[in-house]
Coordinates of C-alpha atoms in Angstrom, one line a residue:
X1 CA 38.1 24.2 -5.3
X2 CA 41.7 25.5 -3.8
X3 CA 42.4 24.2 -0.4
X4 CA 42.6 26.5 2.7
X5 CA 46.4 26.6 4.1
X6 CA 47.6 24.9 6.9
X7 CA 49.3 27.3 9.4
X8 CA 51.7 24.3 10.9
X9 CA 52.6 23.0 7.7
X10 CA 53.2 26.9 6.5
X11 CA 55.8 27.4 9.5
X12 CA 57.2 24.2 9.1
X13 CA 59.1 25.4 6.1
X14 CA 60.9 27.8 8.7
X15 CA 62.6 25.2 9.7
X16 CA 64.5 24.3 6.1
X17 CA 67.4 25.8 4.3
X18 CA 66.1 28.8 2.6
X19 CA 64.8 27.8 -1.5
X20 CA 64.4 23.6 -0.4
X21 CA 60.9 24.0 0.2
X22 CA 58.3 26.3 -1.9
X23 CA 54.2 25.9 -1.1
X24 CA 52.5 25.9 -4.4
X25 CA 49.5 27.9 -3.9
X26 CA 46.0 26.9 -5.9
X27 CA 45.8 23.6 -5.4
X28 CA 43.2 21.0 -4.0
X29 CA 45.2 19.7 -1.2
X30 CA 48.9 21.9 0.6
X31 CA 51.3 20.6 -2.0
X32 CA 54.5 21.5 -1.3
X33 CA 57.8 21.8 -4.4
X34 CA 61.1 20.8 -2.7
X35 CA 64.5 20.2 -4.0
X36 CA 65.6 16.9 -4.2
X37 CA 69.1 17.5 -1.8
X38 CA 66.4 18.2 1.2
X39 CA 64.1 15.8 0.5
X40 CA 65.6 12.9 2.9
X41 CA 65.9 15.0 5.4
X42 CA 62.3 17.1 5.3
X43 CA 59.9 14.0 4.8
X44 CA 62.1 13.1 8.4
X45 CA 61.0 16.0 10.0
X46 CA 57.9 15.7 8.1
X47 CA 57.4 12.2 9.6
X48 CA 58.6 12.5 13.1
X49 CA 57.9 16.4 14.2
X50 CA 54.8 16.3 16.3
X51 CA 53.4 19.5 14.7
X52 CA 53.4 17.5 11.3
X53 CA 53.4 13.5 11.8
X54 CA 53.4 12.7 8.6
X55 CA 53.5 8.9 9.5
X56 CA 51.8 7.3 6.1
X57 CA 53.2 7.5 2.3
X58 CA 50.4 7.1 0.5
X59 CA 51.4 7.0 -2.8
X60 CA 54.7 7.9 -4.9
X61 CA 54.3 8.7 -8.9
X62 CA 56.0 10.1 -11.6
X63 CA 55.1 12.4 -14.2
X64 CA 56.6 13.5 -17.3
X65 CA 56.8 17.2 -19.0
X66 CA 58.8 16.6 -22.3
X67 CA 58.2 20.6 -23.2
X68 CA 60.1 21.6 -20.0
X69 CA 64.0 22.7 -20.0
X70 CA 66.4 21.9 -17.2
X71 CA 66.8 25.4 -16.7
X72 CA 62.8 25.4 -16.4
X73 CA 63.4 22.7 -13.3
X74 CA 63.5 19.1 -15.7
X75 CA 61.5 17.3 -17.0
X76 CA 60.1 15.0 -14.2
X77 CA 57.9 16.1 -11.4
X78 CA 58.1 12.8 -8.6
X79 CA 55.1 13.1 -6.2
X80 CA 54.0 12.1 -2.8
X81 CA 51.2 11.7 -1.6
X82 CA 51.5 11.9 2.2
X83 CA 49.2 10.9 5.3
X84 CA 49.2 12.0 9.1
X85 CA 46.7 9.9 10.9
X86 CA 46.9 11.6 14.4
X87 CA 45.9 14.8 12.8
X88 CA 44.5 13.8 9.3
X89 CA 45.7 15.8 7.1
X90 CA 47.7 15.3 3.9
X91 CA 50.5 17.0 2.1
X92 CA 51.9 16.6 -1.7
X93 CA 55.3 17.1 -2.0
X94 CA 56.5 17.8 -5.6
X95 CA 59.9 16.8 -6.6
X96 CA 61.5 18.6 -9.6
X97 CA 64.9 16.3 -11.6
X98 CA 66.0 16.5 -14.7
X99 CA 66.1 14.2 -17.7
X100 CA 70.2 14.2 -17.6
X101 CA 70.5 13.2 -14.0
X102 CA 66.4 11.4 -12.0
X103 CA 68.4 10.5 -8.9
X104 CA 66.8 10.5 -6.1
X105 CA 67.1 9.8 -2.1
X106 CA 65.5 6.0 -1.4
X107 CA 63.0 6.9 1.8
X108 CA 63.2 3.4 2.9
X109 CA 64.5 4.7 6.1
X110 CA 61.6 7.1 6.4
X111 CA 58.4 5.2 5.2
X112 CA 58.7 1.3 4.2
X113 CA 56.2 2.0 1.6
X114 CA 58.8 3.6 -0.2
X115 CA 59.7 0.1 -1.5
X116 CA 58.0 -1.2 -4.3
X117 CA 56.6 2.7 -5.2
X118 CA 60.3 3.3 -5.8
X119 CA 60.6 0.1 -8.0
X120 CA 57.7 0.7 -9.9
X121 CA 59.0 4.7 -10.3
X122 CA 61.9 3.4 -12.0
X123 CA 60.4 0.6 -13.2
X124 CA 57.3 2.8 -15.4
X125 CA 60.3 6.2 -15.5
X126 CA 63.6 5.3 -15.0
X127 CA 64.3 7.4 -11.8
X128 CA 67.0 6.2 -10.1
X129 CA 66.9 5.8 -5.8
X130 CA 69.8 5.8 -4.0
X131 CA 70.7 3.7 -1.1
X132 CA 67.5 1.5 -2.2
X133 CA 68.3 -1.9 -1.4
X134 CA 66.7 -4.2 -4.7
X135 CA 66.3 -1.3 -7.5
X136 CA 64.9 -3.6 -10.6
X137 CA 61.9 -3.8 -12.4
X138 CA 58.7 -4.9 -10.6
X139 CA 55.5 -4.8 -13.2
X140 CA 57.5 -5.4 -16.4
X141 CA 60.1 -8.1 -17.0
X142 CA 63.3 -8.2 -17.1
X143 CA 64.0 -8.2 -20.8
X144 CA 61.7 -4.9 -20.6
X145 CA 63.4 -1.7 -22.6
X146 CA 62.8 1.8 -21.7
X147 CA 60.1 3.3 -19.5
X148 CA 56.8 2.6 -20.3
X149 CA 55.2 6.1 -18.8
X150 CA 57.3 8.3 -20.3
X151 CA 55.4 10.2 -23.0
X152 CA 57.7 9.8 -26.0
X153 CA 57.4 5.3 -25.1
X154 CA 55.4 4.2 -27.6
X155 CA 52.0 2.8 -26.0
X156 CA 51.6 -0.4 -28.9
X157 CA 55.6 -1.5 -28.4
X158 CA 55.4 -4.8 -26.7
X159 CA 58.6 -6.9 -25.7
X160 CA 58.3 -10.5 -24.9
X161 CA 60.0 -12.5 -22.5
X162 CA 62.3 -15.1 -23.4
X163 CA 63.7 -18.1 -20.8
X164 CA 67.1 -16.2 -20.3
X165 CA 65.4 -13.3 -19.3
X166 CA 63.1 -15.4 -16.5
X167 CA 64.3 -13.4 -12.6
X168 CA 66.5 -16.1 -10.9
X169 CA 67.2 -14.7 -7.4
X170 CA 69.8 -15.7 -5.0
X171 CA 68.3 -15.9 -1.6
X172 CA 70.9 -16.0 1.3
X173 CA 69.4 -17.8 4.3
X174 CA 70.5 -16.1 8.0
X175 CA 72.3 -18.7 10.0
X176 CA 71.1 -21.1 11.8
X177 CA 71.6 -20.7 15.4
X178 CA 73.8 -23.4 16.2
X179 CA 76.4 -21.9 13.8
X180 CA 76.1 -24.9 10.9
X181 CA 74.6 -23.4 7.8
X182 CA 74.8 -26.3 6.0
X183 CA 71.3 -28.5 7.3
X184 CA 70.3 -30.8 4.0
X185 CA 66.7 -29.6 4.4
X186 CA 67.7 -26.3 3.4
X187 CA 66.2 -26.0 -0.3
X188 CA 64.8 -23.1 -2.5
X189 CA 61.7 -23.8 -4.0
X190 CA 59.2 -22.3 -6.6
X191 CA 55.6 -21.2 -5.9
X192 CA 53.7 -20.0 -8.9
X193 CA 52.2 -18.3 -10.6
X194 CA 50.8 -21.6 -11.8
X195 CA 49.7 -22.5 -8.2
X196 CA 46.3 -21.5 -7.8
X197 CA 46.6 -20.5 -4.0
X198 CA 49.2 -17.8 -6.2
X199 CA 45.9 -17.0 -8.1
X200 CA 48.0 -17.5 -11.4
X201 CA 49.4 -14.2 -11.0
X202 CA 52.5 -14.2 -8.1
X203 CA 55.4 -16.0 -8.3
X204 CA 56.7 -16.8 -4.4
X205 CA 60.3 -18.0 -4.5
X206 CA 61.5 -19.3 -0.7
X207 CA 64.3 -20.9 0.7
X208 CA 63.1 -23.5 2.7
X209 CA 64.7 -24.9 6.7
X210 CA 62.0 -28.3 6.5
X211 CA 58.9 -26.8 6.3
X212 CA 59.8 -23.5 8.3
X213 CA 60.7 -20.0 5.6
X214 CA 63.7 -18.7 6.2
X215 CA 64.3 -16.2 3.1
X216 CA 62.0 -15.6 0.0
X217 CA 61.4 -13.2 -2.6
X218 CA 57.6 -12.3 -3.9
X219 CA 57.8 -11.6 -8.1
X220 CA 54.9 -9.9 -9.6
X221 CA 54.0 -8.4 -12.7
X222 CA 52.0 -11.1 -14.8
X223 CA 49.0 -9.4 -15.6
X224 CA 50.3 -6.0 -15.8
X225 CA 48.9 -4.1 -18.5
X226 CA 50.0 -0.8 -18.1
X227 CA 46.7 0.8 -17.0
X228 CA 47.9 4.1 -16.2
X229 CA 50.1 4.4 -20.0
X230 CA 46.1 3.3 -21.5
X231 CA 44.4 6.4 -19.7
X232 CA 46.4 8.4 -21.7
X233 CA 44.8 7.2 -25.1
X234 CA 41.7 7.8 -24.4
X235 CA 39.1 10.3 -23.2
X236 CA 37.6 10.7 -19.8
X237 CA 35.2 9.0 -20.2
X238 CA 36.5 5.6 -21.9
X239 CA 38.5 5.1 -19.0
X240 CA 35.9 4.3 -17.1
X241 CA 35.9 0.6 -18.6
X242 CA 39.1 -0.1 -17.4
X243 CA 38.7 1.1 -13.7
X244 CA 36.8 -1.9 -13.3
X245 CA 39.7 -4.1 -14.5
X246 CA 41.3 -2.7 -11.1
X247 CA 39.8 -4.9 -8.1
X248 CA 37.4 -7.0 -10.1
X249 CA 36.0 -8.2 -7.2
X250 CA 34.0 -5.0 -6.3
X251 CA 34.5 -2.7 -9.4
X252 CA 31.5 -0.3 -9.1
X253 CA 33.7 1.3 -6.2
X254 CA 36.5 2.0 -8.5
X255 CA 33.8 3.5 -11.1
X256 CA 32.7 6.0 -8.3
X257 CA 36.3 6.9 -7.2
X258 CA 37.4 8.1 -10.7
X259 CA 34.0 8.9 -12.0
X260 CA 34.0 11.3 -8.2
X261 CA 37.8 13.4 -8.8
X262 CA 36.8 13.8 -12.4
X263 CA 33.7 15.2 -11.3
X264 CA 35.8 17.6 -8.3
X265 CA 38.2 18.3 -11.6
X266 CA 34.7 19.7 -13.4
X267 CA 33.1 21.7 -10.0
X268 CA 29.6 19.3 -10.6
X269 CA 28.1 17.3 -8.5
X270 CA 26.3 13.8 -9.2
X271 CA 22.1 14.5 -8.8
X272 CA 20.4 13.4 -5.3
X273 CA 19.2 10.6 -6.5
X274 CA 22.7 9.3 -8.5
X275 CA 24.5 9.6 -4.9
X276 CA 22.2 7.8 -3.2
X277 CA 22.3 4.9 -5.6
X278 CA 26.5 5.1 -5.3
X279 CA 26.4 4.7 -2.1
X280 CA 23.9 1.7 -1.8
X281 CA 25.6 0.1 -4.7
X282 CA 29.7 0.1 -3.3
X283 CA 28.7 -1.4 0.1
X284 CA 27.0 -4.4 -1.6
X285 CA 30.1 -3.7 -3.5
X286 CA 32.1 -4.6 -0.5
X287 CA 30.0 -7.2 1.1
X288 CA 30.5 -8.9 -2.0
X289 CA 34.6 -8.8 -2.0
X290 CA 34.5 -9.1 2.1
X291 CA 32.5 -12.7 0.9
X292 CA 34.7 -13.1 -1.8
X293 CA 38.1 -13.1 0.8
X294 CA 36.7 -14.5 2.9
X295 CA 35.8 -17.5 1.0
X296 CA 38.9 -18.0 -0.9
X297 CA 41.0 -17.9 2.3
X298 CA 38.7 -20.8 3.7
X299 CA 39.0 -22.6 1.0
X300 CA 43.0 -22.2 0.9
X301 CA 43.1 -23.8 3.7
X302 CA 40.6 -26.9 3.3
X303 CA 37.2 -25.4 4.3
X304 CA 35.3 -25.6 1.2
X305 CA 32.1 -25.2 2.5
X306 CA 32.4 -22.0 3.5
X307 CA 33.5 -21.5 0.1
X308 CA 29.8 -21.9 -1.8
X309 CA 28.6 -20.1 1.6
X310 CA 30.0 -16.8 0.8
X311 CA 30.0 -17.0 -2.8
X312 CA 26.3 -17.6 -2.9
X313 CA 25.7 -13.9 -2.1
X314 CA 28.2 -12.8 -4.7
X315 CA 25.7 -14.5 -6.9
X316 CA 23.2 -12.5 -5.6
X317 CA 24.4 -8.9 -5.5
X318 CA 25.8 -9.5 -9.1
X319 CA 21.5 -9.7 -10.2
X320 CA 21.3 -6.6 -8.9
X321 CA 24.1 -5.0 -10.6
X322 CA 23.2 -6.9 -13.8
X323 CA 20.0 -5.4 -13.7
X324 CA 21.1 -1.7 -12.8
X325 CA 24.2 -1.8 -15.7
X326 CA 24.0 -4.9 -17.8
X327 CA 27.1 -6.5 -16.9
X328 CA 28.0 -8.8 -13.7
X329 CA 32.0 -8.6 -13.3
X330 CA 32.9 -5.2 -14.7
X331 CA 29.8 -3.5 -14.2
X332 CA 31.0 0.4 -15.9
X333 CA 27.6 1.3 -14.2
X334 CA 29.3 4.7 -13.3
X335 CA 29.8 7.6 -15.8
X336 CA 31.3 11.3 -15.1
X337 CA 28.4 13.1 -13.5
X338 CA 26.3 10.1 -12.3
X339 CA 25.1 6.9 -13.6
X340 CA 25.1 4.7 -17.1
X341 CA 21.4 4.4 -16.8
X342 CA 17.9 4.9 -15.2
X343 CA 17.5 2.6 -11.8
X344 CA 15.5 -0.6 -12.8
X345 CA 11.7 -0.6 -11.5
X346 CA 12.7 -3.7 -9.1
X347 CA 15.9 -1.9 -7.6
X348 CA 14.4 -1.0 -4.1
X349 CA 13.1 -5.1 -4.0
X350 CA 16.2 -6.7 -5.0
X351 CA 17.9 -4.9 -2.4
X352 CA 15.0 -5.8 0.0
X353 CA 16.1 -9.5 -0.7
X354 CA 19.2 -8.6 -0.3
X355 CA 19.3 -7.3 3.1
X356 CA 17.4 -10.5 4.3
X357 CA 19.6 -12.8 1.7
X358 CA 22.8 -12.2 3.5
X359 CA 22.6 -11.8 6.8
X360 CA 21.8 -15.5 7.8
X361 CA 24.7 -16.4 5.4
X362 CA 26.9 -14.7 7.4
X363 CA 25.8 -16.1 10.7
X364 CA 26.2 -19.9 9.6
X365 CA 30.1 -19.3 7.8
X366 CA 30.9 -17.6 11.5
X367 CA 29.3 -20.5 13.3
X368 CA 30.8 -23.1 11.0
X369 CA 34.7 -21.4 11.6
X370 CA 35.0 -19.0 14.4
X371 CA 36.0 -20.9 16.9
X372 CA 36.7 -23.9 14.7
X373 CA 39.8 -25.3 16.4
X374 CA 41.6 -26.3 13.2
X375 CA 40.9 -22.6 11.6
X376 CA 42.1 -20.9 14.9
X377 CA 45.3 -23.2 14.5
X378 CA 46.4 -22.3 10.7
X379 CA 45.0 -18.0 11.6
X380 CA 45.8 -16.9 15.6
X381 CA 48.6 -15.5 15.8
X382 CA 49.7 -16.0 12.1
X383 CA 51.9 -13.3 9.9
X384 CA 50.2 -10.6 12.9
X385 CA 51.4 -7.0 12.0
X386 CA 50.9 -4.3 14.9
X387 CA 49.2 -0.6 13.8
X388 CA 52.7 0.9 13.9
X389 CA 54.4 -1.1 11.1
X390 CA 51.1 -1.6 9.2
X391 CA 50.8 2.1 8.4
X392 CA 54.8 2.8 7.5
X393 CA 54.3 -0.1 5.5
X394 CA 51.2 1.6 3.8
X395 CA 48.8 -0.3 4.9
X396 CA 44.7 0.9 4.9
X397 CA 41.8 -0.5 5.0
X398 CA 40.4 -3.9 6.4
X399 CA 43.9 -5.1 7.1
X400 CA 45.2 -1.9 9.0
X401 CA 42.0 -1.7 11.2
X402 CA 42.3 -5.4 12.1
X403 CA 46.0 -4.2 13.3
X404 CA 44.2 -1.6 15.4
X405 CA 44.1 1.5 13.8
X406 CA 40.7 3.3 13.1
X407 CA 40.9 4.8 9.9
X408 CA 38.3 4.3 7.1
X409 CA 38.1 6.9 4.8
X410 CA 34.0 6.9 4.7
X411 CA 34.6 7.9 7.8
X412 CA 37.9 10.3 8.4
X413 CA 36.6 12.3 4.9
X414 CA 33.2 11.5 4.6
X415 CA 31.7 11.7 0.5
X416 CA 28.7 10.6 -1.0
X417 CA 25.9 10.1 2.2
X418 CA 28.5 8.5 4.9
X419 CA 27.7 11.1 7.2
X420 CA 24.5 10.9 6.6
X421 CA 23.5 7.5 8.8
X422 CA 25.0 5.7 12.0
X423 CA 27.5 4.0 11.2
X424 CA 30.6 2.3 12.9
X425 CA 34.5 1.6 11.9
X426 CA 35.2 -1.9 13.4
X427 CA 38.8 -2.3 14.6
X428 CA 40.4 -5.8 16.1
X429 CA 44.0 -5.6 17.8
X430 CA 45.9 -8.7 17.0
X431 CA 46.7 -8.1 13.3
X432 CA 46.6 -11.4 12.2
X433 CA 45.1 -13.7 9.6
X434 CA 42.1 -14.7 12.2
X435 CA 41.5 -10.7 13.3
X436 CA 41.6 -10.0 8.9
X437 CA 39.2 -12.4 8.4
X438 CA 37.0 -11.5 11.3
X439 CA 37.4 -7.2 10.4
X440 CA 35.5 -8.3 7.1
X441 CA 32.8 -10.4 8.6
X442 CA 32.2 -6.9 10.6
X443 CA 32.5 -5.1 8.3
X444 CA 29.9 -6.8 6.6
X445 CA 27.1 -6.0 9.3
X446 CA 28.2 -2.4 9.0
X447 CA 27.7 -2.2 5.6
X448 CA 24.2 -3.9 5.8
X449 CA 22.9 -1.4 8.1
X450 CA 24.3 1.4 6.6
X451 CA 22.6 -0.4 3.4
X452 CA 19.2 -0.6 5.4
X453 CA 18.9 3.1 6.4
X454 CA 19.2 4.3 3.0
X455 CA 16.5 2.5 2.1
X456 CA 14.2 3.2 4.8
X457 CA 14.8 6.8 3.8
X458 CA 13.7 6.3 -0.3
X459 CA 15.0 7.1 -3.3
X460 CA 15.4 10.4 -4.2
X461 CA 13.3 12.0 -6.9
X462 CA 15.0 13.2 -10.3
X463 CA 18.0 11.9 -12.8
X464 CA 20.5 9.6 -12.5
X465 CA 22.5 12.2 -14.6
X466 CA 23.6 15.7 -14.4
X467 CA 21.8 17.4 -17.2
X468 CA 24.6 18.9 -19.0
X469 CA 25.5 18.2 -23.0
X470 CA 29.1 19.3 -22.5
X471 CA 29.2 16.3 -19.9
X472 CA 26.5 13.8 -20.2
X473 CA 25.1 11.9 -23.1
X474 CA 22.1 12.9 -24.5
X475 CA 19.0 10.7 -24.8
X476 CA 18.6 8.5 -28.1
X477 CA 15.2 10.3 -28.9
X478 CA 16.7 13.4 -28.2
X479 CA 19.4 12.4 -30.8
X480 CA 17.3 11.5 -33.1
X481 CA 14.5 14.3 -33.1
X482 CA 16.8 17.8 -31.6
X483 CA 19.8 18.5 -34.3
X484 CA 21.5 20.5 -31.0
X485 CA 21.8 16.5 -29.3
X486 CA 23.0 14.7 -32.2
X487 CA 26.1 17.8 -32.2
X488 CA 26.7 17.4 -28.4
X489 CA 27.1 13.1 -28.6
X490 CA 28.8 13.4 -31.6
X491 CA 31.5 15.8 -30.0
X492 CA 31.4 13.8 -26.8
X493 CA 32.1 10.6 -28.5
X494 CA 34.8 11.9 -30.8
X495 CA 36.7 14.8 -28.5
X496 CA 35.4 13.9 -25.1
X497 CA 34.6 15.8 -21.7
X498 CA 37.1 19.3 -22.0
X499 CA 38.2 18.9 -18.4
X500 CA 39.6 22.1 -16.5
X501 CA 43.8 22.2 -16.9
X502 CA 44.5 21.0 -13.3
X503 CA 45.0 18.3 -11.2
X504 CA 42.8 16.3 -8.5
X505 CA 43.8 13.9 -6.4
X506 CA 40.7 12.3 -4.8
X507 CA 39.7 9.0 -2.7
X508 CA 37.3 6.4 -1.4
X509 CA 37.1 4.0 0.6
X510 CA 38.0 0.6 -1.2
X511 CA 37.4 -2.7 -0.5
X512 CA 41.1 -3.4 0.2
X513 CA 41.6 0.9 1.9
X514 CA 42.4 4.3 0.3
X515 CA 41.4 3.8 -3.6
X516 CA 42.8 7.2 -4.7
X517 CA 43.0 8.7 -8.4
X518 CA 45.9 11.5 -9.0
X519 CA 44.2 12.9 -12.0
X520 CA 46.3 15.9 -13.8
X521 CA 44.5 17.9 -16.8
X522 CA 46.0 19.3 -19.6
X523 CA 42.5 21.1 -21.2
X524 CA 42.5 18.5 -23.1
X525 CA 39.4 15.9 -23.8
X526 CA 42.3 13.4 -23.1
X527 CA 43.8 12.9 -19.1
X528 CA 46.8 13.7 -19.5
X529 CA 48.3 11.9 -16.2
X530 CA 46.3 9.5 -14.1
X531 CA 47.8 7.6 -11.6
X532 CA 45.7 5.7 -9.4
X533 CA 47.0 4.6 -5.3
X534 CA 46.2 0.7 -5.1
X535 CA 45.3 -0.1 -1.5
X536 CA 46.2 -3.7 -1.7
X537 CA 49.8 -2.6 -3.6
X538 CA 51.9 -1.3 -0.3
X539 CA 50.1 -4.3 1.8
X540 CA 51.7 -6.9 -0.3
X541 CA 54.8 -5.1 -0.6
X542 CA 54.9 -6.1 3.4
X543 CA 54.3 -10.1 2.8
X544 CA 57.6 -10.7 2.2
X545 CA 58.5 -9.6 5.4
X546 CA 55.4 -11.7 6.6
X547 CA 55.8 -14.7 5.8
X548 CA 59.4 -15.2 7.3
X549 CA 59.5 -18.0 10.1
X550 CA 56.4 -19.0 9.0
X551 CA 56.0 -22.1 7.5
X552 CA 54.5 -22.4 3.4
X553 CA 51.0 -23.7 4.7
X554 CA 50.9 -20.5 6.3
X555 CA 51.9 -18.4 3.8
X556 CA 49.0 -19.5 1.6
X557 CA 46.6 -18.4 4.8
X558 CA 48.6 -14.9 4.7
X559 CA 47.9 -14.2 1.3
X560 CA 44.1 -14.8 1.5
X561 CA 43.5 -13.2 4.7
X562 CA 45.1 -9.9 2.4
X563 CA 43.2 -10.0 0.0
X564 CA 45.8 -9.0 -2.9
X565 CA 44.1 -8.3 -6.1
X566 CA 46.3 -8.9 -9.3
X567 CA 44.7 -6.3 -11.2
X568 CA 44.7 -3.3 -8.9
X569 CA 48.0 -4.3 -7.4
X570 CA 49.3 -4.3 -10.7
X571 CA 47.4 -2.3 -12.8

């Protein structure tokens, strides 16, 4: 459904030179087409003007339209998704650029979050951003050739990383306080990707002065699979298993976020029974994700007992997910229009068991560490960030709420059943490793509260998926006995769901923050473009600044508290 116009935004266009900004009507959210010569001044005004105050850069992506000529505006669109924390409103900016001159101004002076987003756009599309301090590849390696998300790039093409292409940064440390820069203890060390604390997928190159990090750079991309390119070669329904591999610690939430976006493009709603189950399973997945984050953070700090405590609820929740989908980690339990299958007869009983099992475990972990002197020394005041800086870096989710900003998609933009139950958005003010741990423990209790209310309400009657043969596969019995059902089955498998032409950005509250999907359809059975907004990508982009001045052991604690999931980070 097209969104209603926002008078404040429409009147704001008058502040800019004639022709520099053109509203695009009839889309899912307010959208401006901005000429690149005016992009920087428009964005600066949108951020600072009290009438707009778009202080959060949510995402940046490219879209390739190879059939467009330069005279028609250019082959590419660069799309910026903005959000205003004070006003709770969204704005999409589209900047047309040509293949011959794919250059834009860097927006890092406006939003620090632009740093990694611009590097990603350069890596995958070849867009250049003037003024960017380190415009180099980020998800692919330095031996990669071409730009994978251009439509004319062969999806089967591979490039091998040879030893001579391994990235070797040249770190420059700040001058020492006494002016002596030749300290004998200063050295550069490599941590990861094989180091266990780096999850096997991140590489930290740090210059240390004794134990203190004085300069560093982080390298990612070791798990990059180009999720978005794979989406373009598969049907809309076939994309669902790929979403599991984003944040694989809470894969069900990824399913929900993607399916809801496509459902909105189709103009359908999942049945009440499916929405009820989606909400419950999303909250159990959130609990599981927070347990994994806090458990691994504690084990990296040497608190092994807590690791076993935290992982036990995860295993119990896996059993529930397995009964729903047949899988434990990457569940693929959602379908466009509902769920994979009817809920098992044991669903409510299993949920009740979990509501009894989880709280004592959470209580025990808190008793073990919440006031533990060793843990507090390792966590309090470490890698602290203010709410204002966190927003500028593009943070959302528990890490942002631990810095005092109460933004939660479930409350600010309710979906499913979140506006029908009573719950609170926990907020802390420290913005450090300690408060990131505490905020997740508080959120686990709120998730349990949400689930309790939904179970007390009872399971709605009806089916778990829409009754539409153009969207949902017919049952096996119907296929065996009805020619029409067999035809519908064949067409859905071979051609896919036909999503009407158009575009949509929709979001859910993932375990790490706002998980958004920007989908574009050309009317065929496959997505034309899917861009996922990964919440831990902008969060991790601030890591280098967070750990500067801290020790190596502080860097390990910081990484754990940020809950960076490589599948979501690198896609």
